[in-house]
Coordinates of C-alpha atoms in Angstrom, one line a residue:
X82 CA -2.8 -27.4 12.5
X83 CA -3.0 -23.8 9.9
X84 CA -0.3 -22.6 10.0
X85 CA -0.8 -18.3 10.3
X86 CA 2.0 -17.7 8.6
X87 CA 4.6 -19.4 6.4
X88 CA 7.9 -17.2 5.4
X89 CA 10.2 -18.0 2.5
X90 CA 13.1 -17.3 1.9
X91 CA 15.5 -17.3 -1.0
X92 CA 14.4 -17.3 -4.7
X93 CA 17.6 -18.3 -6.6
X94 CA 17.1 -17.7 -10.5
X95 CA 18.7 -20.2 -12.2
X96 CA 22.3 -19.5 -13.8
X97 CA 21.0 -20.5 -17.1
X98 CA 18.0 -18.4 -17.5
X99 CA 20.4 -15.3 -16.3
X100 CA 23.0 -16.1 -18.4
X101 CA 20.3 -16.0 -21.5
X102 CA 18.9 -13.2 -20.5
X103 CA 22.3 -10.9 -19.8
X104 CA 23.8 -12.1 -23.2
X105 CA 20.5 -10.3 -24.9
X106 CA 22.3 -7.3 -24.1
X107 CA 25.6 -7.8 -26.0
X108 CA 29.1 -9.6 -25.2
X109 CA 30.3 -5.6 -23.9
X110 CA 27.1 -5.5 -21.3
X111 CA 28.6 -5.1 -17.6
X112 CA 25.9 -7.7 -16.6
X113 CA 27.6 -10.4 -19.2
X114 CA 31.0 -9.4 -18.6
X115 CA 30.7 -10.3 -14.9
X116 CA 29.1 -13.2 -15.3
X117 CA 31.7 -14.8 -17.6
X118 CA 33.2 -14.5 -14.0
X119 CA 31.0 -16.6 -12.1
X120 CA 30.5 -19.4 -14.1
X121 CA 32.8 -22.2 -16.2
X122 CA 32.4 -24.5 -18.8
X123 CA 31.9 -27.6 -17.9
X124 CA 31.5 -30.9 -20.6
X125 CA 29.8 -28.7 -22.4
X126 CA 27.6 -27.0 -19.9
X127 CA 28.3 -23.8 -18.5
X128 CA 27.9 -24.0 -14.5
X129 CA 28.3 -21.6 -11.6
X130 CA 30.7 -23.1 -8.8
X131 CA 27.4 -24.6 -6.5
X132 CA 26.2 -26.3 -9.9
X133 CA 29.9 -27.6 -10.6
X134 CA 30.1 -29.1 -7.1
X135 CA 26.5 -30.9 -7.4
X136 CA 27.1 -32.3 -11.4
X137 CA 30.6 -33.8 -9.7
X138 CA 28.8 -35.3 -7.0
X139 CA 25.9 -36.8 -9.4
X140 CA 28.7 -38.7 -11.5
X141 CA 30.3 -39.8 -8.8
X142 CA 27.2 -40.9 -7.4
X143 CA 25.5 -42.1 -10.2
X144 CA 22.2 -40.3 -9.0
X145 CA 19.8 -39.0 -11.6
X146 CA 19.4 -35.6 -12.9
X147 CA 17.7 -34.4 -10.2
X148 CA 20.3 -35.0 -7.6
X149 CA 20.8 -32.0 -5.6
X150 CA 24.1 -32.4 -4.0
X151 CA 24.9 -29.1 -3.2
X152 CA 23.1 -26.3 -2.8
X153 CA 23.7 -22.6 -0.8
X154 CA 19.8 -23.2 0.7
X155 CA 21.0 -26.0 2.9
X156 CA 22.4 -23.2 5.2
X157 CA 19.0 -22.1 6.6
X158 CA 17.9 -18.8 5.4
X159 CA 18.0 -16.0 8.0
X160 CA 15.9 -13.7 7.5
X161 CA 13.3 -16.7 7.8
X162 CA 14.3 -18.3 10.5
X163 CA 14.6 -15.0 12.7
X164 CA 10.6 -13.6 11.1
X165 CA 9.4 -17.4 12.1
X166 CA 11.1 -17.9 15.6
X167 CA 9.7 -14.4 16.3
X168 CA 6.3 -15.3 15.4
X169 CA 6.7 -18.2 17.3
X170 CA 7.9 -16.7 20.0
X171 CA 4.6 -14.3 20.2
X172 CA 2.3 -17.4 20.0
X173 CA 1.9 -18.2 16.0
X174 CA 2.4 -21.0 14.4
X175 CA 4.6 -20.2 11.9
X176 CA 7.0 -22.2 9.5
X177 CA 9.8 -21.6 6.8
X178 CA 11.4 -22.5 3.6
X179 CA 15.2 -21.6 3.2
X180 CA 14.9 -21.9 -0.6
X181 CA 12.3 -21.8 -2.9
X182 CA 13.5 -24.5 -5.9
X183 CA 15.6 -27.0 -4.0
X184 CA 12.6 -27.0 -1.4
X185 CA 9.3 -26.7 -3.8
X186 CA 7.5 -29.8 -2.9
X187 CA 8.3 -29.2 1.0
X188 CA 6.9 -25.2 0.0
X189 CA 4.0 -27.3 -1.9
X190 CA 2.9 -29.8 0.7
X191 CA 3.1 -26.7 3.2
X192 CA 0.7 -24.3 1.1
X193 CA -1.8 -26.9 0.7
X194 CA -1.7 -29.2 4.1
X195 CA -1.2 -26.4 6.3
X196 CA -3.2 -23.7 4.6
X197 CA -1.3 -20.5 5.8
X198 CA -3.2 -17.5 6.6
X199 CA -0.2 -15.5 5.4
X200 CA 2.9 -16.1 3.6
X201 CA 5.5 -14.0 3.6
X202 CA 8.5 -13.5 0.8
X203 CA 11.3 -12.2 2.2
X204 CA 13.3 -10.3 -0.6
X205 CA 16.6 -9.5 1.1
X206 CA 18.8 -10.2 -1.6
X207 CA 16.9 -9.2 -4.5
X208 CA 17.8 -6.1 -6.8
X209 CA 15.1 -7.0 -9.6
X210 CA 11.4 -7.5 -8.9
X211 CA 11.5 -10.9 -10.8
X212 CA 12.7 -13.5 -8.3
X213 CA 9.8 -12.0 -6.1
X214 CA 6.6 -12.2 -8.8
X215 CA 8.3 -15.9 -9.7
X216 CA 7.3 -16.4 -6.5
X217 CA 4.1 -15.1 -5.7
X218 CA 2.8 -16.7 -8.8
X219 CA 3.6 -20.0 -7.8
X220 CA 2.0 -19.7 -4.4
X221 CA -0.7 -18.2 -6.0
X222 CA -0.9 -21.2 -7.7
X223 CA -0.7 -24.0 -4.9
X224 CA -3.0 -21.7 -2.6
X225 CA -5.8 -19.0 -4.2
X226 CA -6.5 -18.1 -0.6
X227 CA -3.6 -17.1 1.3
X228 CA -3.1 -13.6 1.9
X229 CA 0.2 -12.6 -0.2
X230 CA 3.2 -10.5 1.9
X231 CA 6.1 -9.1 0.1
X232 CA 8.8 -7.6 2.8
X233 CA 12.2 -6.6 2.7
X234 CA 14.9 -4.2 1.2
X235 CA 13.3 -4.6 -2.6
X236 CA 10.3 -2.9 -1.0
X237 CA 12.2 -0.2 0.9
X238 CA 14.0 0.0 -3.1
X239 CA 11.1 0.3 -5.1
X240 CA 9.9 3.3 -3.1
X241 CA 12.6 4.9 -3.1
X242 CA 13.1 5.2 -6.9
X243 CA 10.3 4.8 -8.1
X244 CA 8.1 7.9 -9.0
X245 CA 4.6 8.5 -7.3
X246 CA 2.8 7.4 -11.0
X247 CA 4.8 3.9 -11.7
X248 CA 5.1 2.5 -8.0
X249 CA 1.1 1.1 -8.5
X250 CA 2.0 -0.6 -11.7
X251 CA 5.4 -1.8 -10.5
X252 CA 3.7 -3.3 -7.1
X253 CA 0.7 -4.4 -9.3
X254 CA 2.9 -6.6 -11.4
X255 CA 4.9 -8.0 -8.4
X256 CA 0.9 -9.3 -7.4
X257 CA 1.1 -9.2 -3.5
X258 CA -1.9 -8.6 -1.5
X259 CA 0.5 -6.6 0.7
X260 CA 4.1 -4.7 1.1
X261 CA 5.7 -4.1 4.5
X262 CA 7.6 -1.0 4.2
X263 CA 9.9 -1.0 6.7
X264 CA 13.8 -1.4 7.5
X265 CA 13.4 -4.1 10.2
X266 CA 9.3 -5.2 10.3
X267 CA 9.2 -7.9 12.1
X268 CA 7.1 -6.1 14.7
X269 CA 4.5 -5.5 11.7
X270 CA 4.2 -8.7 10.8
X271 CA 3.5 -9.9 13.8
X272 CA 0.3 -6.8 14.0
X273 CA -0.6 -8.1 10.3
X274 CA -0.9 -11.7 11.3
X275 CA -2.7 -10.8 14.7
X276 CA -5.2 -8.6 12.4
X277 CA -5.6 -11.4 9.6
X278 CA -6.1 -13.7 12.2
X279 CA -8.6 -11.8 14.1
X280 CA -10.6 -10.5 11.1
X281 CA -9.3 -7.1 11.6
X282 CA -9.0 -4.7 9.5
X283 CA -5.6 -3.4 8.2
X284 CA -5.8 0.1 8.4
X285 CA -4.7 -0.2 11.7
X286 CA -1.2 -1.9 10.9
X287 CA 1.5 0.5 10.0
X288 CA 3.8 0.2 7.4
X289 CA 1.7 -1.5 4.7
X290 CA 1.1 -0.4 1.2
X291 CA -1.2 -2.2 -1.3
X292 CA -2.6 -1.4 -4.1
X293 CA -6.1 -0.8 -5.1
X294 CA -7.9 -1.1 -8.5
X295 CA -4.5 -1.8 -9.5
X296 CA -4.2 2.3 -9.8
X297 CA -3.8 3.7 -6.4
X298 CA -1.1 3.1 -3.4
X299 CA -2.8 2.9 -0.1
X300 CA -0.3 3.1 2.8
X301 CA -1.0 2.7 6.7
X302 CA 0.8 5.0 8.8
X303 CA 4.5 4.8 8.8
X304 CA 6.3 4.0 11.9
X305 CA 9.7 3.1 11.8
X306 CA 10.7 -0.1 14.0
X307 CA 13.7 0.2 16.2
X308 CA 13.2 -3.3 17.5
X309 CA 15.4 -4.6 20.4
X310 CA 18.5 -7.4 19.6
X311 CA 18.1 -8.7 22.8
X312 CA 14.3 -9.0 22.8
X313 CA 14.6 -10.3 19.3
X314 CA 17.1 -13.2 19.3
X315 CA 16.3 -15.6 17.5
X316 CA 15.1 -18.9 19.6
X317 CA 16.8 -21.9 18.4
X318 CA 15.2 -24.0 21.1
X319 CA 11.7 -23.7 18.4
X320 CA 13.7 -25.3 15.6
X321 CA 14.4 -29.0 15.3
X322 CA 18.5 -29.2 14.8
X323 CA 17.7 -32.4 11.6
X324 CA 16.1 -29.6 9.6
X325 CA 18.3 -26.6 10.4
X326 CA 21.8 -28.8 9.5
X327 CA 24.9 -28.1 10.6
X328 CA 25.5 -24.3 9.3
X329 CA 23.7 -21.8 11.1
X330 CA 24.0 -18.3 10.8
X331 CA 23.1 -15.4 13.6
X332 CA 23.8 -11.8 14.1
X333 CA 24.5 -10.0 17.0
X334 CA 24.4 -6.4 15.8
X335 CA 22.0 -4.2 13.4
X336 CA 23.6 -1.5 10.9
X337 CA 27.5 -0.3 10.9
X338 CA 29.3 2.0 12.7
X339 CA 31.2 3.4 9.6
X340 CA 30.4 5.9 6.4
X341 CA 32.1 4.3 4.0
X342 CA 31.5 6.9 0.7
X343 CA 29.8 3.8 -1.5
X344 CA 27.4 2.4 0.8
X345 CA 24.0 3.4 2.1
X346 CA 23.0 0.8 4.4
X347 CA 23.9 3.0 7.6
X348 CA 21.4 5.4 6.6
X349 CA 19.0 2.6 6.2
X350 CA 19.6 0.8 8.9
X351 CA 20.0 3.6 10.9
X352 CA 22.2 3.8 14.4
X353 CA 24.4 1.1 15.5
X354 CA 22.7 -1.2 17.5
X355 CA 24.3 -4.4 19.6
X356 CA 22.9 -7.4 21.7
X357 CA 24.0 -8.0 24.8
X358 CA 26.7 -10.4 25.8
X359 CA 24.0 -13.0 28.0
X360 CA 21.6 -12.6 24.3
X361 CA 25.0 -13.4 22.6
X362 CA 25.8 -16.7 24.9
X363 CA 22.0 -17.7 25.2
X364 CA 22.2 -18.2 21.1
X365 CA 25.7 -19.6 20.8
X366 CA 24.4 -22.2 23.7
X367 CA 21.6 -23.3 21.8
X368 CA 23.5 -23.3 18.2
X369 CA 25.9 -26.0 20.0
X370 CA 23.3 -27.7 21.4
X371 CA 21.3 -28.0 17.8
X372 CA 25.0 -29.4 16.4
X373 CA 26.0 -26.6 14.8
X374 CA 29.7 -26.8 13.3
X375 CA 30.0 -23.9 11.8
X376 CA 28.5 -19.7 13.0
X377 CA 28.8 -17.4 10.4
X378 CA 28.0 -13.7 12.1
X379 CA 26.5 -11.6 9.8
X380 CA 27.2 -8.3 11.2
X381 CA 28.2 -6.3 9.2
X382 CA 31.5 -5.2 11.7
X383 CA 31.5 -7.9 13.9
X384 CA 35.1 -6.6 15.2
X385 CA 33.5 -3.2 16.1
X386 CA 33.6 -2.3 19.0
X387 CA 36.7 -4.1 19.7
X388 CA 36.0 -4.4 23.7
X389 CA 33.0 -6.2 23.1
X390 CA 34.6 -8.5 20.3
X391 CA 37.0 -9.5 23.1
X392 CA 34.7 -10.1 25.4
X393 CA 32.8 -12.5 22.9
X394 CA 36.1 -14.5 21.4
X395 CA 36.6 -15.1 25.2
X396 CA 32.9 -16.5 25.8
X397 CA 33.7 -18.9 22.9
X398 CA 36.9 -20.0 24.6
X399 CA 35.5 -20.1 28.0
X400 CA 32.5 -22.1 26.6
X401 CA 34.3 -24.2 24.0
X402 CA 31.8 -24.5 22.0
X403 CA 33.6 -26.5 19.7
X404 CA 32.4 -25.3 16.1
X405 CA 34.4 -23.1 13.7
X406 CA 33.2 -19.5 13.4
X407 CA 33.1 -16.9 10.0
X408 CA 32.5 -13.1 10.0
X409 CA 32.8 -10.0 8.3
X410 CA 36.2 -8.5 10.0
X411 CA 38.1 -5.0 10.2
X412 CA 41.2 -5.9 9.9
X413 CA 42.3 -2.1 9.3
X414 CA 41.3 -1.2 12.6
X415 CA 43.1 -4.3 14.9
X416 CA 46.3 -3.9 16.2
X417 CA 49.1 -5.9 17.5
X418 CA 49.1 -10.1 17.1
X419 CA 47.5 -10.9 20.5
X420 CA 43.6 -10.0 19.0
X421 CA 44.9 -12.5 16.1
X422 CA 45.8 -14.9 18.7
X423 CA 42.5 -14.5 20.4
X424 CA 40.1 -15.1 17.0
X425 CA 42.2 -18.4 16.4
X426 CA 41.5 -20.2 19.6
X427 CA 38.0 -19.3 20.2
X428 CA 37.6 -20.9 16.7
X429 CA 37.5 -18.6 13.9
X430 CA 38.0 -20.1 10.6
X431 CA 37.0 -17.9 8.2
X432 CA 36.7 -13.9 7.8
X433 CA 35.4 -11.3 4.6
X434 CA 37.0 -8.8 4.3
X435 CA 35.7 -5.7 2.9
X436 CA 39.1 -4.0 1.3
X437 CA 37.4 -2.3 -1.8
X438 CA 40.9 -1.0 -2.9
X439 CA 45.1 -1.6 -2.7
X440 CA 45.6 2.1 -3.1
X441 CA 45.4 4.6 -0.8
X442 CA 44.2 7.6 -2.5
X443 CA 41.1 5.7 -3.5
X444 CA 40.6 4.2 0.1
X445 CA 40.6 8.3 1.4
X446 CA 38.4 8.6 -1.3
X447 CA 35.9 5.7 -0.3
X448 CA 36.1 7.1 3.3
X449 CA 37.3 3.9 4.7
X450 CA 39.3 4.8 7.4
X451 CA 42.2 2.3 6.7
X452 CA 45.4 2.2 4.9
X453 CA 46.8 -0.1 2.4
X454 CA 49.9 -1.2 5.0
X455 CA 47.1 -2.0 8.0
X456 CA 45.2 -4.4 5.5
X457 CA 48.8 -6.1 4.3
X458 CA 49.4 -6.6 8.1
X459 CA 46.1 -7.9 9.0
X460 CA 46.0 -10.3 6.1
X461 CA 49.8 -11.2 7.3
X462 CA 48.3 -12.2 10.3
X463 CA 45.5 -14.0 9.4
X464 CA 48.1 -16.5 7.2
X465 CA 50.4 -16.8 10.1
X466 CA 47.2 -18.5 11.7
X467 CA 45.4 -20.5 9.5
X468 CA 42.5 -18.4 9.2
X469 CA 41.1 -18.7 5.8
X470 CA 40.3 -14.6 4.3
X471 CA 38.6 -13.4 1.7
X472 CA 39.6 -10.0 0.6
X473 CA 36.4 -7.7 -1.7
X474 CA 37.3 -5.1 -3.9
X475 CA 35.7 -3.0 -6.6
X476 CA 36.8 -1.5 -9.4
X477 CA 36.2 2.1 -10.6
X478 CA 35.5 4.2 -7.7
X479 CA 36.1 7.6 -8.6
X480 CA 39.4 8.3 -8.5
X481 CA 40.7 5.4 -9.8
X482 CA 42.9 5.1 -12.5
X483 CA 45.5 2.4 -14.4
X484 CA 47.9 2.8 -11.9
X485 CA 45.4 3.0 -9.0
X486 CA 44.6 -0.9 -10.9
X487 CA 48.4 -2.5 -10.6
X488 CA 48.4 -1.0 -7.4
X489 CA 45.4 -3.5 -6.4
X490 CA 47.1 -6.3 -8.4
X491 CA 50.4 -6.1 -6.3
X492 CA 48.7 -5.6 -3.0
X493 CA 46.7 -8.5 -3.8
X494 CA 49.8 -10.9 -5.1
X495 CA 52.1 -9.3 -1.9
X496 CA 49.3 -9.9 0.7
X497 CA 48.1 -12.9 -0.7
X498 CA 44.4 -13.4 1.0
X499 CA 42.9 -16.6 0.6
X500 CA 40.2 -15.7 -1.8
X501 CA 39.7 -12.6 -3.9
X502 CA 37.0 -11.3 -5.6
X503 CA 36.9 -7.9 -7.7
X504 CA 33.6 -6.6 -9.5
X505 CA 32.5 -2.7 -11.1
X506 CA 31.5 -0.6 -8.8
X507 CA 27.8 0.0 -8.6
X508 CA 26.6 4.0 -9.0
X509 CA 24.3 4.3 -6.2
X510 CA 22.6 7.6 -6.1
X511 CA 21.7 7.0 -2.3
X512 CA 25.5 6.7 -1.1
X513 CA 27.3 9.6 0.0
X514 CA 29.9 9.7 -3.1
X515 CA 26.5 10.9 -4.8
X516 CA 27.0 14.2 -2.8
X517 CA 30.1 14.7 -4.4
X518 CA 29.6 14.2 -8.3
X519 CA 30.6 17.3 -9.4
X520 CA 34.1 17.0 -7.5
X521 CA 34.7 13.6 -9.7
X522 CA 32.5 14.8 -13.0
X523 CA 30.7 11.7 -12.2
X524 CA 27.4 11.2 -13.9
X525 CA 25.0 8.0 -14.8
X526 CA 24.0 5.5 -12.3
X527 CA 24.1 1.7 -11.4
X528 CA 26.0 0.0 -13.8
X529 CA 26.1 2.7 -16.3
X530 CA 28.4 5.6 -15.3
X531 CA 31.5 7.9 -16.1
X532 CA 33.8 9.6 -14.0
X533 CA 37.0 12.1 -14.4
X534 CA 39.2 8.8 -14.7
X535 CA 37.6 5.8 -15.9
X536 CA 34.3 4.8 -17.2
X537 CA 31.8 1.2 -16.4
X538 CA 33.5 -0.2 -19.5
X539 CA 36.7 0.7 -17.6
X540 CA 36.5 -0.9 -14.5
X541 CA 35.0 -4.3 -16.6
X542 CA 38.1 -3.8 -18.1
X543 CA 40.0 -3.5 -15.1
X544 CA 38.2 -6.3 -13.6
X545 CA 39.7 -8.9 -16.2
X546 CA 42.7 -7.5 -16.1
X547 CA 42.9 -8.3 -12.2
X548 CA 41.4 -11.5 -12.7
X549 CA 44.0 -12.3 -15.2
X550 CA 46.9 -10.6 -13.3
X551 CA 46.6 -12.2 -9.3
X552 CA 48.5 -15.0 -8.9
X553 CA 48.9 -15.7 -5.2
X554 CA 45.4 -15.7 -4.5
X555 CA 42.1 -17.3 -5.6
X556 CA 39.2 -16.2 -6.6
X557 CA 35.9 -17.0 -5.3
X558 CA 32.8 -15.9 -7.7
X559 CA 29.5 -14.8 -6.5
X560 CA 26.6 -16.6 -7.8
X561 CA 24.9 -18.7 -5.2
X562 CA 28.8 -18.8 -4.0
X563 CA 30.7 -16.3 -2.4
X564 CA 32.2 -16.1 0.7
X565 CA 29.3 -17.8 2.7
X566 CA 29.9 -20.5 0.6
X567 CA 33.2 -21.5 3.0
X568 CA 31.2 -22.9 5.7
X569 CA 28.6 -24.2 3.9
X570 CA 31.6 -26.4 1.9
X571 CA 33.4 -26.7 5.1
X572 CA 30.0 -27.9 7.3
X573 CA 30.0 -30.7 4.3
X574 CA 32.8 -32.1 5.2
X575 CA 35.9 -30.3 3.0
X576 CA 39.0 -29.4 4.6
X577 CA 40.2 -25.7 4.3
X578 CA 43.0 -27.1 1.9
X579 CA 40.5 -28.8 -0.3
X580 CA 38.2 -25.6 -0.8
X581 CA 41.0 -24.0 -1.9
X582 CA 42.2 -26.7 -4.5
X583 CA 38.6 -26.4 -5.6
X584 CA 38.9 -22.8 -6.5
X585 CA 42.6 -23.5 -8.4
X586 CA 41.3 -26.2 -10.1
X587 CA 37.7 -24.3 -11.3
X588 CA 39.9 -21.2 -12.0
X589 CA 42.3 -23.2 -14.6
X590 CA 38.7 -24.1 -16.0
X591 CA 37.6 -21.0 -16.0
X592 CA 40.4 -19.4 -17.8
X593 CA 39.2 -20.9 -21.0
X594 CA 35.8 -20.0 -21.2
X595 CA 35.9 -17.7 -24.0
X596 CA 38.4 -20.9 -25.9
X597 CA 37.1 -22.7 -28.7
X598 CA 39.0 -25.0 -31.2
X599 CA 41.0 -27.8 -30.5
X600 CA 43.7 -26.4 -28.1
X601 CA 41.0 -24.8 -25.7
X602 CA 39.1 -28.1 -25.8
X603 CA 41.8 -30.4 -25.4
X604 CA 43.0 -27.7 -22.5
X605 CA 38.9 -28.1 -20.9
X606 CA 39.3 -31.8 -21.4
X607 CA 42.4 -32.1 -18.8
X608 CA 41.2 -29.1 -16.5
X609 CA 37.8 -31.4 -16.4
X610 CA 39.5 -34.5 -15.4
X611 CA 41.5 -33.0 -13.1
X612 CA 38.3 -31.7 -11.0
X613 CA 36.8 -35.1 -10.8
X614 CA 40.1 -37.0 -9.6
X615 CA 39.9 -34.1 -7.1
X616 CA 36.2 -34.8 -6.3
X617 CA 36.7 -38.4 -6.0
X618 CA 38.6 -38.3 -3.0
X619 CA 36.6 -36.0 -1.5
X620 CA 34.5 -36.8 1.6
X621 CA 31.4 -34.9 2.0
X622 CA 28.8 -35.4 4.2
X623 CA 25.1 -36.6 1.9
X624 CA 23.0 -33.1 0.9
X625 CA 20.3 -32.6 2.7
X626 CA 17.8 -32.0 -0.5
X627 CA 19.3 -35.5 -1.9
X628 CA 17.1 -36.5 -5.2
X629 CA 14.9 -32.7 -4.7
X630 CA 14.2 -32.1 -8.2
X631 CA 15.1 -28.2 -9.5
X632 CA 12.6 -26.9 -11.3

């Protein structure tokens, strides 16, 4: 049967190609300096933690080059699975691929078997237009006729800063038939398929843009969607639990209830908005039933409000559902050891949290509402029951200085989260710290910026010197890794203790990078043998892309 429409998901550029193309802009470049975080050098290949894991498993294996025993995609994209299941759920048929190169012939044989009216491209982790015109080409290529949909925060992105006279040309070279413009739009998809389908036309959909003669923006009118949780839940019963896998990933609330001075997204995303408790145990049911062994919430303050966090660490007791669970987690705003208690036996295994700083004066500058002592007491906690953490931070907020630095560096090695991660902060003009440039002499934007204390160079500088200064934690990069990566890794079959000898052993790798001549090779030849004795006794559970070949 045609399918009228077929979302995908992730377009993962591959840690080559970005490596090449940030080391165009010289060894100081922010872009380079964090990646020389992310990556290690393996036998002579340089290789981002997901690509370590899958060229241990094809030795081991004996598989051919195209073995794809690890890859983040496994864990089935979100925003796809919640745009098809509501398609679905209003009639459609619809489909989805989680990731665009570990799943290309699947994508392929979908394209050209099931001829979609539509096909979407999600674009929610996207800062750069590239991974999205990478993408349309290629389907442009399998299938001349479907009707091209680009969606998603690099939309909502590229109209905001871009000026009235460039956004044709930019949209124009991204090569979409048509952008949703919208914060949620799954409600306008839905009206774009049901015109498509109908042979309507689409002046009568809101929040679409296209471009004409490859000169002018036409835009529908805009509507903002404030689209019901409960209505919107995802229906798991649709999907078949073989392709989903064992990591599934849902959310149970839409923006944040805080205003932390960095971030925009609760002006995007606007109010705070929550699913009811029945929604909640009508998706954990069905998640259990699939096989899942590991839910990762994605809200963005799962903790918040804390009476309804109660109420839904006691459904997982009273349900004993029997997988582990992940989320992002306020621990600056929990109180006393029973809520600590109550996490651990409903099953939590795994929380990220978002500490930015290990200095106070920058937290009151970031807005955060938390202190330094609450976060040590929280991560305290966490340790005393085996719940794996991973503690975010960023370097350079205005205000900080050297010492604000060590003072990070000894909160990090006295707390001692599980994982760490520390990365420059990112200028965006959008956030409310924008507001208040002139108070901090702050000027630039993105990745290029100076402030009364410190500069972008400064907080790369003050990146490596964390990096090189935390013992008592590890750190976890980000590319095609980060946190998320936990259940993924743990959903394969790893122990907690053996993802965190993974991230010693890579670190004591990583550490020589930047070595050449015979000590730093001789030191790469013993940190690479001890990563495959580790791997070999290993047990994972086979990858679900096997043989796919990466293109």
């Amino acid at each position: 049967m045609r399918l009228d429409c077929l979302v995908i998901g992730y377009n993962d550029t591959p840690f080559g190609r970005h490596l090449d193309l940030v080391s165009r802009k010289g060894g100081q470049a922010i872009e380079y300096r964090t990646a020389r975080h992310d990556h290690v050098r393996f036998d002579g290949q340089r290789l981002p933690y997901m690509d370590l894991l899958a060229e241990l498993d094809r030795r081991r294996s004996g598989a051919g080059t195209g073995h794809v025993g690890f890859h983040i995609g496994e864990v089935p994209n979100l925003a796809a699975v919640y745009l098809t299941s509501h398609l679905r759920q209003h009639g459609y048929e619809a489909d989805f691929v989680s990731a665009f190169r570990p799943e290309q012939d699947r994508l392929t044989a979908l394209l050209t078997d099931r001829d979609p009216l539509i096909t979407i491209i999600t674009t929610t982790f996207y800062i750069s237009p590239g991974p999205a015109i990478e993408l349309v080409e290629y389907v442009r290529q399998q299938n001349p006729e479907t009707m091209v949909v680009v969606g998603g925060p690099l939309v909502a992105n590229l109209i905001m800063d871009t000026d009235s006279a460039t956004l044709p040309w930019v949209l124009a070279e991204i090569g979409a038939d048509v952008y949703v413009h919208d914060g949620q739009g799954e409600d306008t998809l839905r009206k774009l398929v049901e015109a498509v389908r109908g042979g309507q036309s689409l002046d009568g959909v809101p929040n679409l843009l296209w471009v004409r003669d490859g000169e002018t923006v036409v835009r529908t009118r805009r509507i903002p969607e404030n689209n019901s949780l409960d209505e919107c839940a995802v229906e798991w019963s649709h999907f078949d639990g073989a392709d989903l896998g064992p990591v599934l990933q849902t959310r149970t609330a839409r923006s944040c209830a805080f205003k932390c001075s960095f971030c925009d997204y609760p002006v995007r995303a606007g109010a705070l908005s929550l699913a009811s408790l029945s929604t909640i145990e009508r998706e954990l049911d069905a998640m259990a039933e699939l096989g899942a062994t590991d839910v990762v919430f994605i809200d963005d303050t799962f903790n918040v409000p804390l009476p309804r966090f109660v109420d839904i660490c006691h459904l997982m007791i009273r349900k004993g559902y029997g997988f582990r669970w992940y989320s992002y987690f306020r621990c600056g705003n929990v109180r006393g050891s029973e809520m600590f208690d109550l996490m651990a036996s409903s099953g939590c295994a795994g929380v990220f949290l978002g500490i930015e700083s290990g200095d106070d004066t920058v937290l009151k500058a970031m807005n955060k509402s938390a202190s330094v002592d609450r976060y040590r007491n929280g991560i305290q906690r966490l340790n005393e029951r085996g719940i794996n953490s991973f503690a975010s931070f960023i370097a350079g907020f205005p205000g900080e200085t050297e010492q604000t630095v060590q003072n990070t560096i000894d909160f990090v090695n006295d707390a001692a989260p599980t994982f760490f991660r520390i990365e420059p902060w990112w200028y965006n003009h959008r956030a409310p710290i924008h507001q208040q440039a002139a108070q901090y002499a702050l000027t630039g934007r993105d990745f290029r910026w100076r402030h009364a204390t410190m500069d972008s160079a400064g907080a790369c500088d003050a990146v490596d010197r964390v990096f090189a200064e935390v013992t008592e934690s590890s750190w976890m990069p980000m590319w095609n890794f980060d946190f998320w990566a936990l259940p993924y890794l743990r959903g394969r079959g790893f122990s907690a203790e053996q993802v965190v000898e993974l991230h010693r052993l890579a670190r004591d790798l990583m550490l020589l990078n930047d070595g050449d001549g015979e000590a730093a090779e001789a030191g790469r030849r013993i940190a690479e043998r001890a990563l495959t004795d580790w791997y070999a006794g290993v047990d994972v559970r086979p990858s679900r892309y096997g043989s796919t070949r990466l293109a």
